[in-house]
Tab-separated table of C-alpha atoms in Angstrom:
chain	number	residue	atom	x	y	z
A	1	MET	CA	0.000	0.000	0.000
A	2	ASN	CA	1.398	3.405	-1.026
A	3	SER	CA	1.523	5.389	2.215
A	4	GLU	CA	1.854	8.737	0.417
A	5	LEU	CA	-1.217	7.979	-1.682
A	6	MET	CA	-3.265	7.241	1.429
A	7	MET	CA	-1.964	10.335	3.231
A	8	ASN	CA	-2.796	12.513	0.248
A	9	LEU	CA	-6.346	11.197	0.423
A	10	ALA	CA	-6.442	12.097	4.118
A	11	LEU	CA	-5.185	15.597	3.267
A	12	GLU	CA	-7.954	15.986	0.689
A	13	LEU	CA	-10.531	14.933	3.267
A	14	ALA	CA	-9.114	17.436	5.753
A	15	GLN	CA	-9.878	20.320	3.408
A	16	ASN	CA	-13.598	19.637	3.771
A	17	GLY	CA	-13.314	21.331	7.154
A	18	ARG	CA	-11.911	24.591	5.767
A	19	GLY	CA	-13.652	27.545	7.368
A	20	TYR	CA	-15.386	25.491	10.076
A	21	THR	CA	-12.708	24.099	12.416
A	22	SER	CA	-10.995	27.245	13.748
A	23	PRO	CA	-9.323	27.554	16.190
A	24	ASN	CA	-8.720	23.829	15.672
A	25	PRO	CA	-6.715	22.560	12.666
A	26	MET	CA	-8.092	20.862	9.577
A	27	VAL	CA	-7.491	17.121	9.919
A	28	GLY	CA	-8.326	14.133	7.739
A	29	ALA	CA	-7.990	10.397	8.383
A	30	VAL	CA	-8.236	7.143	6.456
A	31	VAL	CA	-8.486	3.580	7.808
A	32	VAL	CA	-6.900	0.912	5.563
A	33	ARG	CA	-7.203	-2.873	6.020
A	34	ASP	CA	-5.746	-5.508	3.733
A	35	GLY	CA	-4.949	-2.849	1.165
A	36	LYS	CA	-8.504	-1.483	1.041
A	37	ILE	CA	-9.919	1.751	2.419
A	38	VAL	CA	-12.539	0.810	5.005
A	39	GLY	CA	-13.052	4.149	6.750
A	40	LYS	CA	-12.800	7.876	6.022
A	41	GLY	CA	-13.258	10.933	8.200
A	42	TRP	CA	-12.367	14.545	8.799
A	43	HIS	CA	-12.787	17.111	11.531
A	44	LYS	CA	-16.029	18.774	10.453
A	45	ALA	CA	-16.311	21.654	12.909
A	46	TYR	CA	-14.833	23.022	16.118
A	47	GLY	CA	-16.240	21.134	19.097
A	48	GLN	CA	-17.236	18.114	17.035
A	49	ALA	CA	-15.521	14.721	16.772
A	50	HIS	CA	-11.970	14.644	15.442
A	51	ALA	CA	-10.998	13.063	12.136
A	52	GLU	CA	-9.616	9.856	13.678
A	53	VAL	CA	-12.857	9.226	15.549
A	54	ASN	CA	-14.982	9.760	12.440
A	55	ALA	CA	-12.780	7.504	10.313
A	56	ILE	CA	-12.713	4.700	12.910
A	57	ASP	CA	-16.473	4.936	13.383
A	58	ASP	CA	-16.870	4.755	9.611
A	59	ALA	CA	-14.735	1.584	9.548
A	60	GLY	CA	-16.591	-0.033	12.433
A	61	ASP	CA	-15.336	-3.552	13.273
A	62	LEU	CA	-13.021	-3.441	10.248
A	63	ALA	CA	-10.751	-1.040	12.156
A	64	LYS	CA	-9.376	-3.965	14.180
A	65	GLY	CA	-5.941	-4.834	12.833
A	66	ALA	CA	-6.067	-1.979	10.305
A	67	ASP	CA	-3.757	0.965	9.620
A	68	LEU	CA	-4.754	4.555	10.347
A	69	TYR	CA	-3.473	7.446	8.241
A	70	VAL	CA	-3.991	10.831	9.880
A	71	THR	CA	-2.709	14.264	8.825
A	72	LEU	CA	-1.920	15.477	12.371
A	73	GLU	CA	-0.577	13.705	15.441
A	74	PRO	CA	-3.526	12.232	17.414
A	75	CYS	CA	-4.363	14.233	20.523
A	76	ASN	CA	-3.667	12.714	23.925
A	77	HIS	CA	-5.534	15.228	26.075
A	78	TYR	CA	-9.079	16.220	26.945
A	79	GLY	CA	-10.391	19.315	25.196
A	80	LYS	CA	-13.852	19.729	23.673
A	81	THR	CA	-13.651	15.978	22.980
A	82	PRO	CA	-11.875	12.987	24.625
A	83	PRO	CA	-8.332	11.974	23.554
A	84	CYS	CA	-8.169	10.395	20.109
A	85	THR	CA	-5.397	8.099	21.331
A	86	GLU	CA	-7.918	6.254	23.522
A	87	LYS	CA	-10.254	5.763	20.562
A	88	ILE	CA	-7.367	4.368	18.499
A	89	LEU	CA	-6.385	1.916	21.224
A	90	ALA	CA	-9.957	0.766	21.809
A	91	SER	CA	-10.527	0.177	18.079
A	92	GLY	CA	-7.655	-2.303	17.671
A	93	ILE	CA	-5.771	-0.212	15.102
A	94	ARG	CA	-2.316	-1.821	14.677
A	95	ARG	CA	-0.325	0.967	12.983
A	96	VAL	CA	-0.663	4.746	12.749
A	97	PHE	CA	0.836	6.851	9.968
A	98	VAL	CA	1.093	10.552	10.836
A	99	ALA	CA	1.860	13.446	8.497
A	100	MET	CA	3.069	15.987	11.081
A	101	ASP	CA	3.512	16.416	14.825
A	102	ASP	CA	1.129	18.671	16.720
A	103	PRO	CA	2.798	22.137	16.706
A	104	ASN	CA	1.305	23.050	20.085
A	105	PRO	CA	4.382	23.296	22.344
A	106	GLY	CA	2.467	21.856	25.291
A	107	VAL	CA	1.427	18.624	23.563
A	108	LYS	CA	3.896	18.151	20.675
A	109	GLY	CA	4.915	14.514	20.378
A	110	GLY	CA	2.749	13.390	23.286
A	111	GLY	CA	0.161	11.544	21.232
A	112	ASN	CA	2.697	9.636	19.185
A	113	ALA	CA	4.750	8.782	22.261
A	114	TYR	CA	1.716	7.516	24.151
A	115	LEU	CA	0.629	5.252	21.287
A	116	ARG	CA	4.140	3.828	21.000
A	117	SER	CA	4.249	3.198	24.758
A	118	CYS	CA	1.061	1.156	24.331
A	119	GLY	CA	2.569	-1.019	21.609
A	120	ILE	CA	1.193	0.772	18.535
A	121	GLU	CA	3.664	1.284	15.699
A	122	VAL	CA	3.725	4.963	14.708
A	123	ILE	CA	5.352	6.203	11.489
A	124	SER	CA	5.497	9.987	11.212
A	125	GLY	CA	6.544	12.514	8.551
A	126	ILE	CA	4.475	11.150	5.636
A	127	CYS	CA	3.658	14.149	3.337
A	128	GLU	CA	4.782	16.459	6.131
A	129	ALA	CA	5.349	19.520	3.916
A	130	GLN	CA	1.838	19.309	2.459
A	131	ALA	CA	0.335	18.886	5.930
A	132	LYS	CA	2.193	21.932	7.247
A	133	LYS	CA	0.983	24.093	4.363
A	134	LEU	CA	-2.586	22.904	4.890
A	135	ASN	CA	-2.452	24.037	8.515
A	136	GLU	CA	-0.138	27.041	8.220
A	137	VAL	CA	-2.727	29.109	10.085
A	138	PHE	CA	-2.930	26.676	12.995
A	139	ILE	CA	0.861	26.419	13.213
A	140	LYS	CA	1.329	30.208	13.352
A	141	TYR	CA	-1.448	30.802	15.870
A	142	THR	CA	-0.528	27.893	18.123
A	143	SER	CA	3.111	28.933	18.336
A	144	THR	CA	2.643	32.721	18.614
A	145	LYS	CA	-0.977	33.348	19.709
A	146	ARG	CA	-1.195	35.838	16.834
A	147	PRO	CA	-3.196	35.437	13.618
A	148	PHE	CA	-1.777	34.250	10.310
A	149	VAL	CA	-2.080	37.322	8.071
A	150	ILE	CA	-2.802	37.272	4.335
A	151	VAL	CA	-2.779	40.410	2.174
A	152	LYS	CA	-5.001	40.074	-0.866
A	153	CYS	CA	-5.465	42.648	-3.591
A	154	ALA	CA	-6.595	42.978	-7.193
A	155	ALA	CA	-4.574	45.338	-9.393
A	156	THR	CA	-3.977	46.416	-12.964
A	157	LEU	CA	-0.704	45.444	-14.610
A	158	ASP	CA	0.688	48.845	-13.662
A	159	GLY	CA	-0.144	48.291	-9.995
A	160	ARG	CA	-3.345	50.289	-9.445
A	161	ILE	CA	-6.235	49.039	-7.326
A	162	ALA	CA	-8.585	51.910	-8.233
A	163	THR	CA	-8.798	54.998	-10.441
A	164	LYS	CA	-8.152	58.528	-9.145
A	165	THR	CA	-11.880	58.780	-8.331
A	166	GLY	CA	-11.712	55.610	-6.210
A	167	ASP	CA	-13.579	53.478	-8.757
A	168	SER	CA	-12.531	49.839	-8.449
A	169	LYS	CA	-15.516	47.953	-9.908
A	170	TRP	CA	-14.163	45.836	-11.260
A	171	VAL	CA	-10.409	45.467	-11.493
A	172	SER	CA	-10.456	41.664	-11.603
A	173	ASN	CA	-12.806	39.297	-13.387
A	174	GLU	CA	-15.751	37.371	-11.983
A	175	GLU	CA	-13.762	34.147	-11.546
A	176	SER	CA	-11.181	35.935	-9.392
A	177	ARG	CA	-13.892	37.586	-7.307
A	178	LYS	CA	-15.533	34.219	-6.673
A	179	PHE	CA	-12.209	32.910	-5.365
A	180	VAL	CA	-12.043	35.803	-2.902
A	181	HIS	CA	-15.244	34.589	-1.288
A	182	HIS	CA	-13.589	31.223	-0.650
A	183	LEU	CA	-10.757	33.111	1.042
A	184	ARG	CA	-13.270	34.975	3.197
A	185	HIS	CA	-15.012	31.726	4.116
A	186	ALA	CA	-11.708	30.265	5.275
A	187	ALA	CA	-10.630	33.322	7.293
A	188	ASP	CA	-11.615	34.110	10.859
A	189	ALA	CA	-11.575	37.835	10.113
A	190	ILE	CA	-11.266	40.326	7.271
A	191	MET	CA	-9.735	43.777	7.708
A	192	VAL	CA	-9.981	47.035	5.763
A	193	GLY	CA	-9.405	50.703	6.483
A	194	ILE	CA	-12.094	53.329	6.971
A	195	GLY	CA	-11.231	54.732	3.527
A	196	THR	CA	-12.466	51.541	1.879
A	197	ILE	CA	-15.693	51.733	3.896
A	198	LYS	CA	-16.326	55.349	2.877
A	199	VAL	CA	-15.555	54.861	-0.817
A	200	ASP	CA	-16.958	51.367	-1.492
A	201	ASN	CA	-19.386	50.814	1.433
A	202	PRO	CA	-18.772	47.020	1.178
A	203	MET	CA	-20.578	44.229	3.013
A	204	LEU	CA	-17.399	42.187	3.640
A	205	THR	CA	-19.463	38.997	3.783
A	206	THR	CA	-19.043	35.587	2.157
A	207	ARG	CA	-21.170	34.693	-0.835
A	208	LEU	CA	-20.574	31.212	-2.249
A	209	GLU	CA	-22.525	29.624	-5.082
A	210	GLY	CA	-24.595	26.579	-4.152
A	211	THR	CA	-23.700	26.593	-0.461
A	212	THR	CA	-23.834	28.748	2.634
A	213	GLY	CA	-20.437	30.145	3.498
A	214	LYS	CA	-19.202	31.463	6.831
A	215	ASP	CA	-18.863	35.216	7.204
A	216	PRO	CA	-15.570	36.356	8.708
A	217	LYS	CA	-15.520	38.890	11.512
A	218	ARG	CA	-15.259	42.350	9.931
A	219	ILE	CA	-12.457	44.531	11.320
A	220	ILE	CA	-12.419	48.210	10.388
A	221	LEU	CA	-9.405	50.397	11.140
A	222	ASP	CA	-10.904	53.779	12.051
A	223	SER	CA	-8.521	55.745	14.275
A	224	ARG	CA	-10.922	58.707	14.666
A	225	LEU	CA	-14.144	56.650	14.704
A	226	SER	CA	-15.470	58.583	11.737
A	227	ILE	CA	-17.612	55.738	10.351
A	228	SER	CA	-21.178	56.602	9.404
A	229	GLU	CA	-23.943	54.885	11.339
A	230	ASP	CA	-25.466	54.062	7.945
A	231	ALA	CA	-22.404	52.072	6.788
A	232	THR	CA	-23.410	48.660	5.481
A	233	VAL	CA	-21.010	46.831	7.835
A	234	LEU	CA	-22.969	48.246	10.805
A	235	ASN	CA	-26.344	47.189	9.408
A	236	LEU	CA	-25.897	43.577	8.328
A	237	ASN	CA	-27.850	40.441	9.102
A	238	SER	CA	-24.765	38.327	9.798
A	239	ALA	CA	-23.749	35.806	12.446
A	240	SER	CA	-20.271	37.387	12.550
A	241	GLU	CA	-19.608	40.637	14.359
A	242	THR	CA	-18.160	43.906	13.124
A	243	ILE	CA	-15.187	45.214	15.102
A	244	LEU	CA	-14.168	48.884	15.003
A	245	VAL	CA	-10.544	49.522	15.950
A	246	THR	CA	-10.027	53.114	17.017
A	247	GLY	CA	-7.869	55.410	19.103
A	248	GLU	CA	-8.210	56.186	22.781
A	249	SER	CA	-9.282	59.828	22.323
A	250	VAL	CA	-12.555	59.563	20.450
A	251	SER	CA	-16.006	60.968	21.137
A	252	ALA	CA	-17.856	59.268	23.987
A	253	ASP	CA	-21.136	59.945	22.183
A	254	LYS	CA	-19.881	58.245	19.016
A	255	LEU	CA	-18.725	55.258	21.074
A	256	LEU	CA	-22.251	54.912	22.450
A	257	GLN	CA	-23.765	55.219	18.965
A	258	ILE	CA	-21.535	52.463	17.596
A	259	ASN	CA	-22.236	50.276	20.625
A	260	ASP	CA	-25.943	50.718	19.977
A	261	LYS	CA	-25.408	49.359	16.451
A	262	GLY	CA	-24.106	46.113	17.988
A	263	ALA	CA	-20.502	46.518	16.869
A	264	LYS	CA	-17.546	45.689	19.089
A	265	ILE	CA	-15.008	48.463	19.729
A	266	ILE	CA	-11.312	48.009	20.422
A	267	GLN	CA	-9.507	51.156	21.556
A	268	LEU	CA	-5.740	51.193	21.181
A	269	PRO	CA	-3.013	53.817	21.515
A	270	LEU	CA	-2.011	55.291	18.169
A	271	LYS	CA	1.484	55.060	16.711
A	272	ASP	CA	2.434	57.939	14.396
A	273	GLY	CA	-1.256	58.802	14.168
A	274	ARG	CA	-2.298	55.298	13.069
A	275	ILE	CA	-3.476	52.091	14.714
A	276	ASP	CA	-0.510	50.098	16.052
A	277	LEU	CA	-0.951	46.944	13.971
A	278	ASN	CA	1.495	44.852	16.007
A	279	LEU	CA	-0.448	45.621	19.160
A	280	LEU	CA	-3.687	44.901	17.304
A	281	MET	CA	-2.459	41.441	16.250
A	282	SER	CA	-1.914	40.538	19.896
A	283	GLU	CA	-5.422	41.757	20.738
A	284	LEU	CA	-6.940	39.733	17.896
A	285	GLY	CA	-5.058	36.674	19.117
A	286	LYS	CA	-6.722	37.069	22.510
A	287	LEU	CA	-10.068	36.951	20.689
A	288	ARG	CA	-9.020	33.594	19.172
A	289	ILE	CA	-8.825	35.057	15.696
A	290	THR	CA	-6.345	32.678	14.091
A	291	SER	CA	-6.388	34.050	10.536
A	292	LEU	CA	-6.779	37.546	9.128
A	293	LEU	CA	-7.422	38.514	5.512
A	294	ILE	CA	-6.404	42.096	4.707
A	295	GLU	CA	-8.256	43.412	1.657
A	296	GLY	CA	-7.129	47.035	1.639
A	297	GLY	CA	-6.907	49.755	0.799
A	298	GLY	CA	-3.473	50.977	-0.194
A	299	THR	CA	-2.705	52.689	3.105
A	300	VAL	CA	-3.643	49.624	5.169
A	301	ILE	CA	-1.651	47.256	2.938
A	302	ALA	CA	1.431	49.480	3.135
A	303	SER	CA	1.075	49.819	6.913
A	304	ALA	CA	0.724	46.064	7.359
A	305	LEU	CA	3.852	45.407	5.295
A	306	LYS	CA	5.846	48.053	7.166
A	307	ALA	CA	4.707	46.616	10.509
A	308	LYS	CA	5.927	43.180	9.351
A	309	ILE	CA	2.727	41.451	10.403
A	310	VAL	CA	2.100	39.857	6.970
A	311	ASP	CA	2.756	36.150	6.449
A	312	LYS	CA	1.426	35.684	2.930
A	313	VAL	CA	0.484	37.786	-0.090
A	314	MET	CA	-2.016	37.007	-2.831
A	315	PHE	CA	-1.774	39.641	-5.548
A	316	CYS	CA	-4.158	39.218	-8.469
A	317	TYR	CA	-3.256	41.078	-11.664
A	318	ALA	CA	-5.843	41.778	-14.356
A	319	PRO	CA	-4.782	42.327	-17.998
A	320	LYS	CA	-5.550	46.046	-17.762
A	321	ILE	CA	-3.274	49.081	-17.819
A	322	MET	CA	-4.381	52.305	-16.150
A	323	GLY	CA	-1.859	54.260	-18.179
A	324	GLY	CA	-1.321	57.026	-15.620
A	325	ASP	CA	0.180	57.637	-12.208
A	326	ASP	CA	-2.869	59.214	-10.535
A	327	GLY	CA	-4.764	56.030	-9.653
A	328	VAL	CA	-4.669	54.338	-6.245
A	329	PRO	CA	-1.520	52.191	-5.864
A	330	ILE	CA	-1.389	48.826	-4.104
A	331	CYS	CA	0.749	50.453	-1.407
A	332	LYS	CA	0.395	54.146	-0.523
A	333	GLY	CA	3.156	56.174	1.087
A	334	ALA	CA	6.928	56.223	1.016
A	335	GLY	CA	8.856	53.124	-0.007
A	336	PRO	CA	12.552	52.215	0.280
A	337	GLU	CA	15.302	54.231	-1.409
A	338	LEU	CA	17.115	51.130	-2.649
A	339	MET	CA	15.745	48.163	-4.591
A	340	SER	CA	17.796	45.903	-2.322
A	341	ASP	CA	15.577	47.017	0.571
A	342	SER	CA	12.404	45.736	-1.114
A	343	ILE	CA	10.412	43.039	0.662
A	344	ARG	CA	11.335	39.641	-0.770
A	345	VAL	CA	8.494	37.226	-1.524
A	346	LYS	CA	9.386	33.535	-1.302
A	347	ASN	CA	7.954	30.146	-2.292
A	348	ILE	CA	6.013	31.622	-5.186
A	349	GLU	CA	3.006	29.946	-6.771
A	350	VAL	CA	1.137	31.287	-9.787
A	351	ARG	CA	-2.541	30.642	-10.502
A	352	ARG	CA	-4.808	31.621	-13.367
A	353	PHE	CA	-8.404	32.773	-13.047
A	354	GLY	CA	-9.429	33.206	-16.648
A	355	ASP	CA	-7.243	36.061	-17.929
A	356	ASP	CA	-6.282	37.133	-14.395
A	357	VAL	CA	-2.986	35.968	-12.899
A	358	MET	CA	-2.517	35.586	-9.155
A	359	ILE	CA	0.926	35.538	-7.532
A	360	GLU	CA	0.944	33.895	-4.113
A	361	GLY	CA	3.949	33.804	-1.825
A	362	TYR	CA	5.309	34.148	1.694
A	363	LEU	CA	7.223	36.964	3.378
């Protein structure tokens, strides 16, 4: 039996949980007996049964003497659910193949070690790189208690995200815009600046075809709390909250008005007249926001890059040329004097959405 083939199947199953498992990881599992798959499972939602449990239950009595392939080290502690190691032992599984160790410093290696101490053969590191990419958000949050941050933008070939009037509908094509809603579904929160709210008045919700997506929390950077009470983000029928991040010296009356709209307010000290994004990331981590999608505008993107809070960029370029220098750039403000001081993007992947080209990479 090809162990990589089985682990890749488990990784595919794990992705079914995208958008639903946070702050838990996405995990998939496959039970194999006599060369045949007899059980499949994945972690469907936070608080529900883990992948190993679902796969073993799916296999039933056929789990006895079988092999288990799981994308993350089985847990050996009580959380929302009992330890998966106990389920594995009770089922009669004879061998466990694991893609990656649990990155949580408090439990790393404990599940594998416990199974081995009970006589179960454990083979780890199968498709480890793929497993780590799948759960890059979980790894970052677990190790730092700060969200994994993605900057996404849509731009013309000459780097403009809007015209001089602020018009941005639409830079990218419909296929690209549909993909963005999958990104929103997967993210715990989405963040924009007050400028984007005033110009575009967006909903910042998830709209997926044929299924109901999960809305991310909406985070608005508004240092002076100048948002209009009529802004769409304050008047939505959504299960996810809107969070206004503002300075400490704002109108008490406006604070009350925003509270009355049901929005959450985070007040932080300003740094050079702007929200301190590093401090904000720590605050978001305390709210168990494990992933953050930054959608703009140019000032927010530039500030996030300068603050070095960005983990990943997803820049989508449409085959359009603005042909002038008065549109809105991807990043607003001063840049480096030397090309050698540019931010280097690594591990590049390129995707096509019709005629649009997306460059994805890590900082």
